Short mmCIF file of C-alpha atoms in Angstrom, two decimals:
data_model
loop_
_atom_site.label_atom_id
_atom_site.label_comp_id
_atom_site.label_asym_id
_atom_site.label_seq_id
_atom_site.Cartn_x
_atom_site.Cartn_y
_atom_site.Cartn_z
CA MET A 248 17.94 26.45 -10.74
CA ASN A 249 19.27 22.89 -10.74
CA MET A 250 21.97 23.78 -8.22
CA CYS A 251 19.40 25.48 -5.98
CA PHE A 252 17.08 22.47 -5.82
CA THR A 253 20.01 20.09 -5.45
CA GLY A 254 21.17 22.06 -2.43
CA MET A 255 17.68 22.03 -0.90
CA PHE A 256 17.30 18.27 -1.29
CA THR A 257 20.80 17.73 0.08
CA VAL A 258 20.08 19.77 3.21
CA GLU A 259 16.80 17.89 3.67
CA CYS A 260 18.57 14.53 3.40
CA ILE A 261 21.26 15.57 5.91
CA LEU A 262 18.66 16.77 8.41
CA LYS A 263 16.73 13.51 8.10
CA ILE A 264 19.84 11.42 8.70
CA ALA A 265 20.70 13.54 11.74
CA ALA A 266 17.16 13.21 13.11
CA PHE A 267 16.48 9.52 12.49
CA GLY A 268 20.01 8.14 12.57
CA VAL A 269 21.71 6.25 9.77
CA ARG A 270 20.17 2.86 10.57
CA ASN A 271 16.60 4.10 11.02
CA PHE A 272 16.90 6.39 8.01
CA PHE A 273 17.67 3.56 5.59
CA LYS A 274 14.93 1.31 7.00
CA ASP A 275 12.41 3.36 5.02
CA ALA A 276 12.45 2.59 1.30
CA TRP A 277 11.39 6.14 0.46
CA ASN A 278 14.36 7.54 2.40
CA THR A 279 16.69 5.22 0.51
CA PHE A 280 15.20 6.43 -2.76
CA ASP A 281 15.67 10.06 -1.65
CA PHE A 282 19.29 9.37 -0.74
CA ILE A 283 20.04 7.81 -4.14
CA THR A 284 18.30 10.72 -5.87
CA VAL A 285 20.35 13.26 -3.92
CA ILE A 286 23.64 11.46 -4.65
CA GLY A 287 22.77 11.27 -8.34
CA SER A 288 21.82 14.95 -8.43
CA ILE A 289 25.08 15.95 -6.73
CA VAL A 290 27.15 13.89 -9.19
CA ASP A 291 25.15 15.39 -12.06
CA ALA A 292 25.82 18.94 -10.84
CA LEU A 293 29.53 18.29 -10.29
CA VAL A 294 30.00 16.66 -13.68
CA ILE A 295 28.22 19.51 -15.45
CA GLU A 296 30.28 22.12 -13.58
CA PHE A 297 33.73 20.54 -13.84
CA GLY A 298 33.03 18.82 -17.15
CA GLU A 299 32.42 22.16 -18.85
CA ARG A 300 35.62 23.58 -17.39
CA PHE A 301 37.57 20.54 -18.52
CA SER A 302 36.12 20.68 -22.01
CA SER A 303 36.91 24.41 -22.33
CA MET A 304 40.65 23.83 -21.73
CA PRO A 305 42.82 24.10 -24.88
CA SER A 306 43.91 20.83 -26.47
CA GLY A 307 47.35 20.33 -28.06
CA GLY A 308 48.35 23.93 -27.53
CA GLN A 309 45.64 25.31 -29.85
CA LEU A 310 43.43 27.84 -28.14
CA GLY A 311 40.40 27.54 -30.38
CA GLU A 312 40.06 23.77 -29.96
CA LYS A 313 38.06 22.29 -27.10
CA LYS A 314 38.15 18.85 -25.58
CA GLU A 315 35.11 16.68 -25.47
CA ASN A 316 33.63 15.69 -22.10
CA PHE A 317 35.73 12.99 -20.50
CA ILE A 318 32.61 10.91 -19.74
CA ASN A 319 29.06 10.81 -21.02
CA VAL A 320 26.82 11.13 -18.00
CA GLY A 321 23.64 12.36 -19.61
CA PHE A 322 21.70 9.63 -17.84
CA LEU A 323 22.40 11.39 -14.52
CA ARG A 324 19.91 14.06 -15.53
CA LEU A 325 17.20 11.46 -14.98
CA PHE A 326 17.66 12.08 -11.25
CA ARG A 327 16.18 15.53 -11.74
CA ALA A 328 12.93 14.00 -12.95
CA ALA A 329 13.08 11.37 -10.19
CA ARG A 330 12.49 14.12 -7.64
CA LEU A 331 8.89 14.32 -8.79
CA ILE A 332 8.31 10.74 -7.63
CA LYS A 333 8.51 12.03 -4.06
CA LEU A 334 5.11 13.62 -4.63
CA LEU A 335 3.55 10.13 -4.62
CA ARG A 336 3.85 9.87 -0.85
CA GLN A 337 2.58 13.35 -0.05
CA GLY A 338 -1.13 13.10 -0.85
CA TYR A 339 -3.55 10.62 0.70
CA THR A 340 -5.47 10.20 -2.56
CA ILE A 341 -2.29 9.63 -4.56
CA ARG A 342 -1.22 6.90 -2.13
CA ILE A 343 -4.60 5.19 -2.56
CA LEU A 344 -4.20 5.27 -6.35
CA LEU A 345 -0.66 3.93 -6.10
CA TRP A 346 -1.76 1.14 -3.75
CA THR A 347 -4.63 0.30 -6.12
CA PHE A 348 -2.19 0.01 -9.02
CA VAL A 349 0.08 -2.27 -6.99
CA GLN A 350 -2.83 -4.47 -5.94
CA SER A 351 -3.94 -4.74 -9.57
CA PHE A 352 -0.69 -6.50 -10.48
CA LYS A 353 -2.06 -9.65 -8.84
CA ALA A 354 -4.72 -10.01 -11.52
CA LEU A 355 -2.91 -8.46 -14.48
CA PRO A 356 -0.75 -11.56 -15.22
CA TYR A 357 -3.91 -13.52 -16.03
CA VAL A 358 -5.04 -10.78 -18.41
CA CYS A 359 -1.60 -10.75 -20.03
CA LEU A 360 -1.73 -14.52 -20.43
CA LEU A 361 -5.11 -14.27 -22.15
CA ILE A 362 -3.80 -11.61 -24.53
CA ALA A 363 -0.67 -13.67 -25.22
CA MET A 364 -2.84 -16.65 -26.17
CA LEU A 365 -4.84 -14.45 -28.55
CA PHE A 366 -1.67 -13.11 -30.20
CA PHE A 367 -0.21 -16.62 -30.45
CA ILE A 368 -3.28 -18.05 -32.19
CA TYR A 369 -3.63 -15.17 -34.65
CA ALA A 370 0.12 -15.14 -35.41
CA ILE A 371 0.04 -18.84 -36.33
CA ILE A 372 -3.02 -18.33 -38.53
CA GLY A 373 -1.39 -15.30 -40.19
CA MET A 374 1.77 -17.28 -40.98
CA GLN A 375 -0.25 -20.05 -42.64
CA VAL A 376 -2.54 -17.79 -44.68
CA PHE A 377 -0.50 -14.65 -45.41
CA GLY A 378 3.08 -15.87 -44.98
CA ASN A 379 3.74 -16.24 -48.74
CA ILE A 380 2.90 -12.67 -49.76
CA ALA A 381 5.82 -10.91 -51.43
CA LEU A 382 7.47 -8.02 -49.66
CA ASP A 383 6.80 -4.69 -51.35
CA ALA A 384 7.85 -1.28 -50.07
CA ASP A 385 4.85 0.30 -51.83
CA THR A 386 2.39 -1.73 -49.73
CA SER A 387 1.99 -2.34 -46.01
CA ILE A 388 3.71 -5.75 -46.26
CA THR A 389 7.39 -4.86 -46.03
CA LYS A 390 10.51 -6.47 -44.62
CA HIS A 391 9.66 -4.99 -41.22
CA ASN A 392 5.94 -5.75 -41.40
CA ASN A 393 4.97 -9.26 -42.55
CA PHE A 394 3.87 -12.75 -41.55
CA GLN A 395 6.90 -14.67 -42.87
CA SER A 396 8.07 -15.54 -39.34
CA PHE A 397 6.42 -15.93 -35.97
CA ILE A 398 8.23 -12.95 -34.42
CA GLN A 399 7.40 -10.71 -37.38
CA GLY A 400 3.79 -11.83 -37.15
CA LEU A 401 3.64 -10.87 -33.48
CA MET A 402 5.12 -7.45 -34.24
CA LEU A 403 2.58 -6.89 -37.03
CA LEU A 404 -0.31 -7.88 -34.77
CA PHE A 405 0.96 -5.59 -32.03
CA ARG A 406 1.01 -2.74 -34.54
CA CYS A 407 -2.57 -3.58 -35.52
CA ALA A 408 -3.59 -3.68 -31.84
CA THR A 409 -2.45 -0.08 -31.45
CA GLY A 410 -4.71 0.89 -34.36
CA GLU A 411 -1.92 2.10 -36.64
CA ALA A 412 -3.13 1.79 -40.26
CA TRP A 413 -4.54 -1.69 -39.75
CA PRO A 414 -7.03 -1.29 -42.68
CA ASN A 415 -4.09 -0.77 -45.05
CA ILE A 416 -2.43 -3.93 -43.73
CA MET A 417 -5.71 -5.80 -44.23
CA LEU A 418 -6.05 -4.62 -47.84
CA SER A 419 -2.44 -5.66 -48.50
CA CYS A 420 -3.31 -9.24 -47.51
CA VAL A 421 -6.43 -9.81 -49.64
CA LYS A 422 -6.56 -12.27 -52.54
CA GLY A 423 -4.51 -11.57 -55.67
CA ARG A 424 -1.32 -10.32 -54.10
CA PRO A 425 2.07 -11.28 -55.63
CA CYS A 426 3.83 -14.23 -54.04
CA ASP A 427 7.29 -14.38 -52.59
CA ALA A 428 9.96 -16.03 -54.75
CA LYS A 429 10.64 -18.66 -52.10
CA ALA A 430 6.99 -19.71 -51.91
CA GLY A 431 7.06 -21.64 -55.20
CA LYS A 432 3.63 -20.39 -56.24
CA GLN A 433 2.48 -18.57 -59.32
CA ASP A 434 2.40 -14.81 -59.22
CA GLY A 435 -0.87 -13.32 -58.05
CA GLY A 436 -1.98 -16.41 -56.20
CA CYS A 437 -1.20 -15.33 -52.65
CA GLY A 438 -3.33 -13.63 -50.09
CA SER A 439 -6.90 -14.45 -49.15
CA ASN A 440 -10.24 -12.75 -48.64
CA ILE A 441 -10.19 -14.24 -45.17
CA ALA A 442 -8.13 -11.14 -44.33
CA TYR A 443 -11.34 -9.16 -43.80
CA ALA A 444 -12.68 -11.49 -41.12
CA TYR A 445 -9.17 -12.10 -39.74
CA PHE A 446 -8.23 -8.50 -39.06
CA VAL A 447 -11.70 -7.28 -38.06
CA SER A 448 -12.10 -10.08 -35.52
CA PHE A 449 -8.59 -9.48 -34.16
CA ILE A 450 -9.21 -5.76 -33.69
CA PHE A 451 -12.56 -6.53 -32.06
CA PHE A 452 -11.16 -9.06 -29.58
CA CYS A 453 -7.93 -7.22 -28.87
CA SER A 454 -8.74 -3.52 -28.88
CA PHE A 455 -12.33 -3.60 -27.67
CA LEU A 456 -12.18 -6.51 -25.24
CA MET A 457 -8.73 -7.69 -24.16
CA LEU A 458 -6.99 -4.36 -23.70
CA ASN A 459 -9.98 -2.99 -21.84
CA LEU A 460 -9.56 -5.79 -19.32
CA PHE A 461 -6.55 -3.87 -17.97
CA VAL A 462 -8.77 -0.90 -17.25
CA ALA A 463 -11.47 -3.17 -15.85
CA VAL A 464 -9.08 -4.83 -13.39
CA ILE A 465 -7.70 -1.51 -12.15
CA MET A 466 -11.15 0.05 -11.84
CA ASP A 467 -12.47 -3.02 -10.04
CA ASN A 468 -9.65 -2.86 -7.50
CA PHE A 469 -10.10 0.87 -7.04
CA ASP A 470 -13.84 0.47 -6.52
CA TYR A 471 -13.28 -2.42 -4.12
CA LEU A 472 -10.70 -0.54 -2.05
CA THR A 473 -12.65 2.72 -1.88
CA ARG A 474 -16.20 1.36 -1.62
CA ASP A 475 -15.63 -0.54 1.64
CA SER A 476 -13.99 1.74 4.20
CA SER A 477 -13.33 -1.24 6.49
CA ILE A 478 -10.53 -2.59 4.28
CA LEU A 479 -7.11 -1.95 5.75
CA GLY A 480 -4.29 -0.98 3.44
CA ALA A 481 -0.75 0.30 3.45
CA HIS A 482 -1.96 3.90 3.23
CA HIS A 483 -3.70 3.48 6.60
CA LEU A 484 -0.32 2.75 8.19
CA ASP A 485 1.04 6.02 6.81
CA GLU A 486 -1.99 7.84 8.20
CA PHE A 487 -1.51 6.25 11.62
CA VAL A 488 2.17 7.22 11.70
CA ARG A 489 1.35 10.78 10.68
CA ILE A 490 -1.30 11.29 13.36
CA TRP A 491 0.79 9.54 16.03
CA ALA A 492 3.64 11.97 15.28
CA GLU A 493 1.35 14.87 16.18
CA TYR A 494 0.91 13.45 19.70
CA ASP A 495 4.50 12.22 19.95
CA PRO A 496 6.63 14.98 18.37
CA ASN A 497 9.81 13.72 20.07
CA ALA A 498 9.39 10.25 18.52
CA THR A 499 9.58 8.43 21.86
CA GLY A 500 7.25 5.70 20.63
CA LYS A 501 4.87 6.22 23.57
CA ILE A 502 1.94 8.52 24.35
CA HIS A 503 -0.39 8.87 27.33
CA TYR A 504 -3.47 6.67 27.22
CA THR A 505 -5.76 9.74 27.22
CA GLU A 506 -3.91 11.13 24.20
CA MET A 507 -4.22 7.73 22.58
CA TYR A 508 -8.00 7.90 23.01
CA ASP A 509 -8.13 11.39 21.48
CA MET A 510 -5.94 10.22 18.62
CA LEU A 511 -8.21 7.29 17.79
CA LYS A 512 -11.26 9.54 17.95
CA ASN A 513 -9.64 11.92 15.47
CA MET A 514 -8.60 9.07 13.15
CA ASP A 515 -11.14 7.90 10.59
CA PRO A 516 -12.18 4.24 10.38
CA PRO A 517 -11.19 1.52 9.74
CA LEU A 518 -8.05 1.99 11.81
CA GLY A 519 -9.43 4.67 14.12
CA PHE A 520 -12.80 5.24 15.76
CA GLY A 521 -13.85 8.52 14.14
CA ASN A 522 -15.42 11.60 15.71
CA LYS A 523 -18.91 10.17 15.45
CA CYS A 524 -18.10 6.98 17.35
CA PRO A 525 -20.03 6.87 20.68
CA ASN A 526 -17.91 6.77 23.80
CA ARG A 527 -19.44 3.49 24.95
CA LEU A 528 -18.52 1.75 21.69
CA ALA A 529 -15.00 3.20 21.80
CA TYR A 530 -14.62 1.99 25.41
CA LYS A 531 -15.65 -1.53 24.43
CA LYS A 532 -13.09 -1.63 21.62
CA LEU A 533 -10.34 -0.44 23.96
CA ILE A 534 -11.35 -3.08 26.51
CA ARG A 535 -10.87 -5.79 23.90
CA MET A 536 -7.56 -4.26 22.78
CA ASN A 537 -6.29 -4.20 26.40
CA MET A 538 -2.78 -2.79 25.82
CA PRO A 539 -0.51 -2.55 28.88
CA VAL A 540 0.51 0.86 30.23
CA ASP A 541 3.85 1.67 31.81
CA VAL A 542 4.55 3.54 35.06
CA ASP A 543 3.90 6.85 33.27
CA LEU A 544 0.51 5.60 32.03
CA LYS A 545 1.72 5.53 28.43
CA VAL A 546 1.06 3.01 25.67
CA ASN A 547 3.54 1.75 23.08
CA PHE A 548 3.30 2.58 19.37
CA THR A 549 3.77 -0.97 18.06
CA THR A 550 1.47 -2.51 20.65
CA THR A 551 -1.30 -0.02 19.90
CA LEU A 552 -1.02 -0.42 16.14
CA PHE A 553 -1.14 -4.21 16.24
CA ALA A 554 -4.04 -4.14 18.72
CA LEU A 555 -5.99 -1.90 16.33
CA ILE A 556 -5.28 -4.19 13.38
CA ARG A 557 -6.22 -7.23 15.43
CA GLU A 558 -9.47 -5.60 16.55
CA ASN A 559 -10.50 -4.45 13.07
CA LEU A 560 -9.63 -7.72 11.34
CA ASN A 561 -11.04 -9.81 14.21
CA ILE A 562 -7.84 -11.84 14.63
CA LYS A 563 -8.14 -14.24 17.57
CA VAL A 564 -10.63 -11.99 19.36
CA ARG A 565 -12.45 -14.03 22.01
CA ARG A 566 -14.15 -13.67 25.34
CA ALA A 567 -12.20 -12.55 28.40
CA SER A 568 -12.02 -16.08 29.79
CA GLU A 569 -10.38 -17.33 26.56
CA ARG A 570 -8.20 -14.30 25.85
CA ASN A 571 -4.99 -15.78 27.29
CA GLN A 572 -5.35 -18.90 25.17
CA ALA A 573 -6.04 -16.80 22.06
CA ASN A 574 -2.93 -14.71 22.73
CA GLU A 575 -0.74 -17.79 23.00
CA GLU A 576 -2.18 -19.23 19.78
CA LEU A 577 -1.49 -15.97 17.96
CA ARG A 578 2.05 -15.82 19.35
CA ASP A 579 2.70 -19.35 18.06
CA THR A 580 1.32 -18.38 14.65
CA ILE A 581 3.60 -15.35 14.40
CA ARG A 582 6.61 -17.44 15.47
CA SER A 583 5.93 -19.96 12.71
CA ILE A 584 5.43 -17.34 9.96
CA TRP A 585 8.12 -14.80 10.93
CA PRO A 586 10.62 -16.63 13.15
CA LEU A 587 13.37 -14.00 12.91
CA GLN A 588 11.16 -10.95 13.43
CA ALA A 589 9.28 -12.66 16.26
CA LYS A 590 12.39 -12.71 18.45
CA LYS A 591 12.51 -8.91 18.50
CA MET A 592 8.90 -7.81 18.11
CA LEU A 593 6.70 -10.54 19.56
CA ASP A 594 6.43 -9.12 23.08
CA LEU A 595 5.54 -5.72 21.64
CA LEU A 596 2.95 -7.08 19.24
CA ILE A 597 1.29 -9.37 21.78
CA PRO A 598 2.21 -8.62 25.40
CA ARG A 599 2.74 -11.61 27.64
CA ASN A 600 -0.10 -12.70 29.88
CA GLU A 601 1.98 -11.67 32.91
CA GLU A 602 2.03 -8.07 31.65
CA ILE A 603 -1.76 -7.79 31.39
CA GLY A 604 -2.79 -10.13 34.20
CA ARG A 605 -3.44 -9.60 37.87
CA GLY A 606 -1.53 -6.73 39.43
CA LYS A 607 -0.79 -5.01 36.11
CA MET A 608 -2.60 -1.95 34.83
CA THR A 609 -3.88 -2.04 31.25
CA VAL A 610 -5.98 0.11 28.97
CA GLY A 611 -8.76 -2.46 29.19
CA LYS A 612 -8.98 -2.16 32.97
CA ILE A 613 -9.03 1.62 32.79
CA TYR A 614 -11.81 1.87 30.27
CA VAL A 615 -13.89 -0.92 31.74
CA CYS A 616 -14.14 1.21 34.86
CA LEU A 617 -15.10 4.24 32.81
CA LEU A 618 -17.67 2.18 30.93
CA ILE A 619 -19.31 0.99 34.13
CA LEU A 620 -19.23 4.50 35.58
CA GLU A 621 -20.84 5.94 32.44
CA SER A 622 -23.49 3.22 32.52
CA TRP A 623 -24.24 4.10 36.13
CA ARG A 624 -24.52 7.79 35.31
CA THR A 625 -26.80 7.06 32.35
CA THR A 626 -29.05 4.80 34.42
CA ARG A 627 -29.05 7.09 37.42
CA PHE A 628 -29.59 10.43 35.75
CA GLY A 629 -30.48 9.88 32.10
CA GLN A 630 -33.01 7.00 32.15
CA ILE A 631 -36.03 5.94 34.17
CA GLU A 632 -35.12 3.08 36.45
CA SER A 633 -37.31 0.00 36.45
CA ALA A 634 -39.53 -0.65 39.42
CA GLY A 635 -38.16 -2.63 42.31
CA GLN A 636 -35.43 -2.44 44.86
CA VAL A 637 -32.06 -1.41 43.45
CA SER A 638 -29.11 -3.02 45.14
CA PHE A 639 -25.47 -2.17 44.61
CA SER A 640 -22.08 -3.10 45.89
CA LEU A 641 -18.78 -1.25 46.01
CA ILE A 642 -15.78 -2.33 44.00
CA THR A 643 -12.37 -0.75 44.27
CA VAL A 644 -9.79 -0.60 41.53
CA GLU A 645 -6.25 -1.50 42.47
CA LYS A 646 -3.81 1.32 43.17
CA TYR A 647 -1.05 1.46 40.59
CA LYS A 648 2.17 2.67 42.20
CA LYS A 649 0.33 5.43 44.04
CA LYS A 650 -0.79 7.05 40.81
CA TRP A 651 -4.37 5.85 41.07
CA LYS A 652 -7.08 7.02 43.38
CA THR A 653 -9.62 4.56 44.65
CA LEU A 654 -12.51 4.50 42.21
CA VAL A 655 -15.97 3.53 43.40
CA ILE A 656 -18.13 1.81 40.81
CA PHE A 657 -21.77 0.92 41.33
CA PHE A 658 -22.97 -2.48 40.17
CA TYR A 659 -26.68 -2.61 39.44
CA SER A 660 -28.82 -5.69 39.32
CA ASN A 661 -31.29 -4.02 36.94
CA LYS A 662 -32.13 -5.91 33.79
CA GLY A 663 -30.06 -4.80 30.83
CA THR A 664 -27.02 -3.68 32.82
CA SER A 665 -26.15 -6.71 34.93
CA VAL A 666 -24.61 -8.72 32.07
CA LEU A 667 -22.36 -5.88 31.00
CA HIS A 668 -21.28 -4.99 34.51
CA SER A 669 -20.70 -8.55 35.63
CA TYR A 670 -18.51 -9.13 32.56
CA SER A 671 -16.56 -5.98 33.31
CA ILE A 672 -16.04 -6.94 36.94
CA ARG A 673 -14.73 -10.37 35.96
CA PHE A 674 -12.35 -8.64 33.61
CA ILE A 675 -11.04 -6.45 36.43
CA ILE A 676 -10.61 -9.36 38.80
CA ASP A 677 -8.81 -11.45 36.16
#
């Protein structure tokens, strides 16, 4: 059974390396973990196979005598159990729980510090009050369980915090216990009735309050991360990559802008739009995102992902007239925080103004036209027009390397649509 699963994981690892390439394969931490697990499993299988043969060989010419294994590699069997860790990245709910646990580490050090202070105070008090009690194997105060030193006191308190026979330890510290020979006190004069209040208060503070703070911190983070669906997390990136792969099975890093729209509609918020998102609202978000499209009318993976994050977190999102300035400010910020990564990724994260300016086709220009056209259709056929003369003018959208037909958009002067349409037209002209 072990050989069978080892072979399956080995074939999977080889296929991944062949598909992604060596460099891209090891960029993912999970792939690196899988590779180490596979290597460890292979070594484990080989050692078990050849180690048994080596140990079965006769030693010193005597047939009945066997050699011991030439090396103890029992720890390699841990790689078998490590395969189960791969399940953590399979389920969406499991990834949320894992991310919640990781986020909880930010607050757990403060809880640990509070518990350490409690242990420190009670250990010092225990040394002063119960440190002279004689060690007796028939009681709970033994050479491994006493207050004669600070370290031993901490170990005893930790045992009490787990709830292991703490009443017996308390009764072994009450007044009238024999004293240690080094204490210089008369026999029967050690211990104190303060032990009742000492141990009961420690168990109350530690077991019922302090240790429960761990659970409280984790539950608070879980509730915070699951209550508000607008919070972006690492698991949303995995979801985006998974859905993008469905539209880009060849891993080209680009998809058509219409497929991008369908993808965002099928992706739940906060990263996507969701199936229930109205088209007009989705168009407005895409106008603000304004990713450039290439000659094949495709958008880039990195550009789309960063535009979605920027839109959802409202990072330097301003009006159309101030967009270029906001882009430059954000580019400068990224350069200052990640100078090395910015040299390679900056133009993908935030396209230059020349790539989205006049004469260049972008997603924003495409969907602003669709937004105006849908507004015209709604006003013309779906709503009652207000009284008065309706005037309109014709606006043509630039031809993009002969792939675009001339689109006629009607601009109404009716109240309620003029502001939206005039903004959209300025966006097209800019």
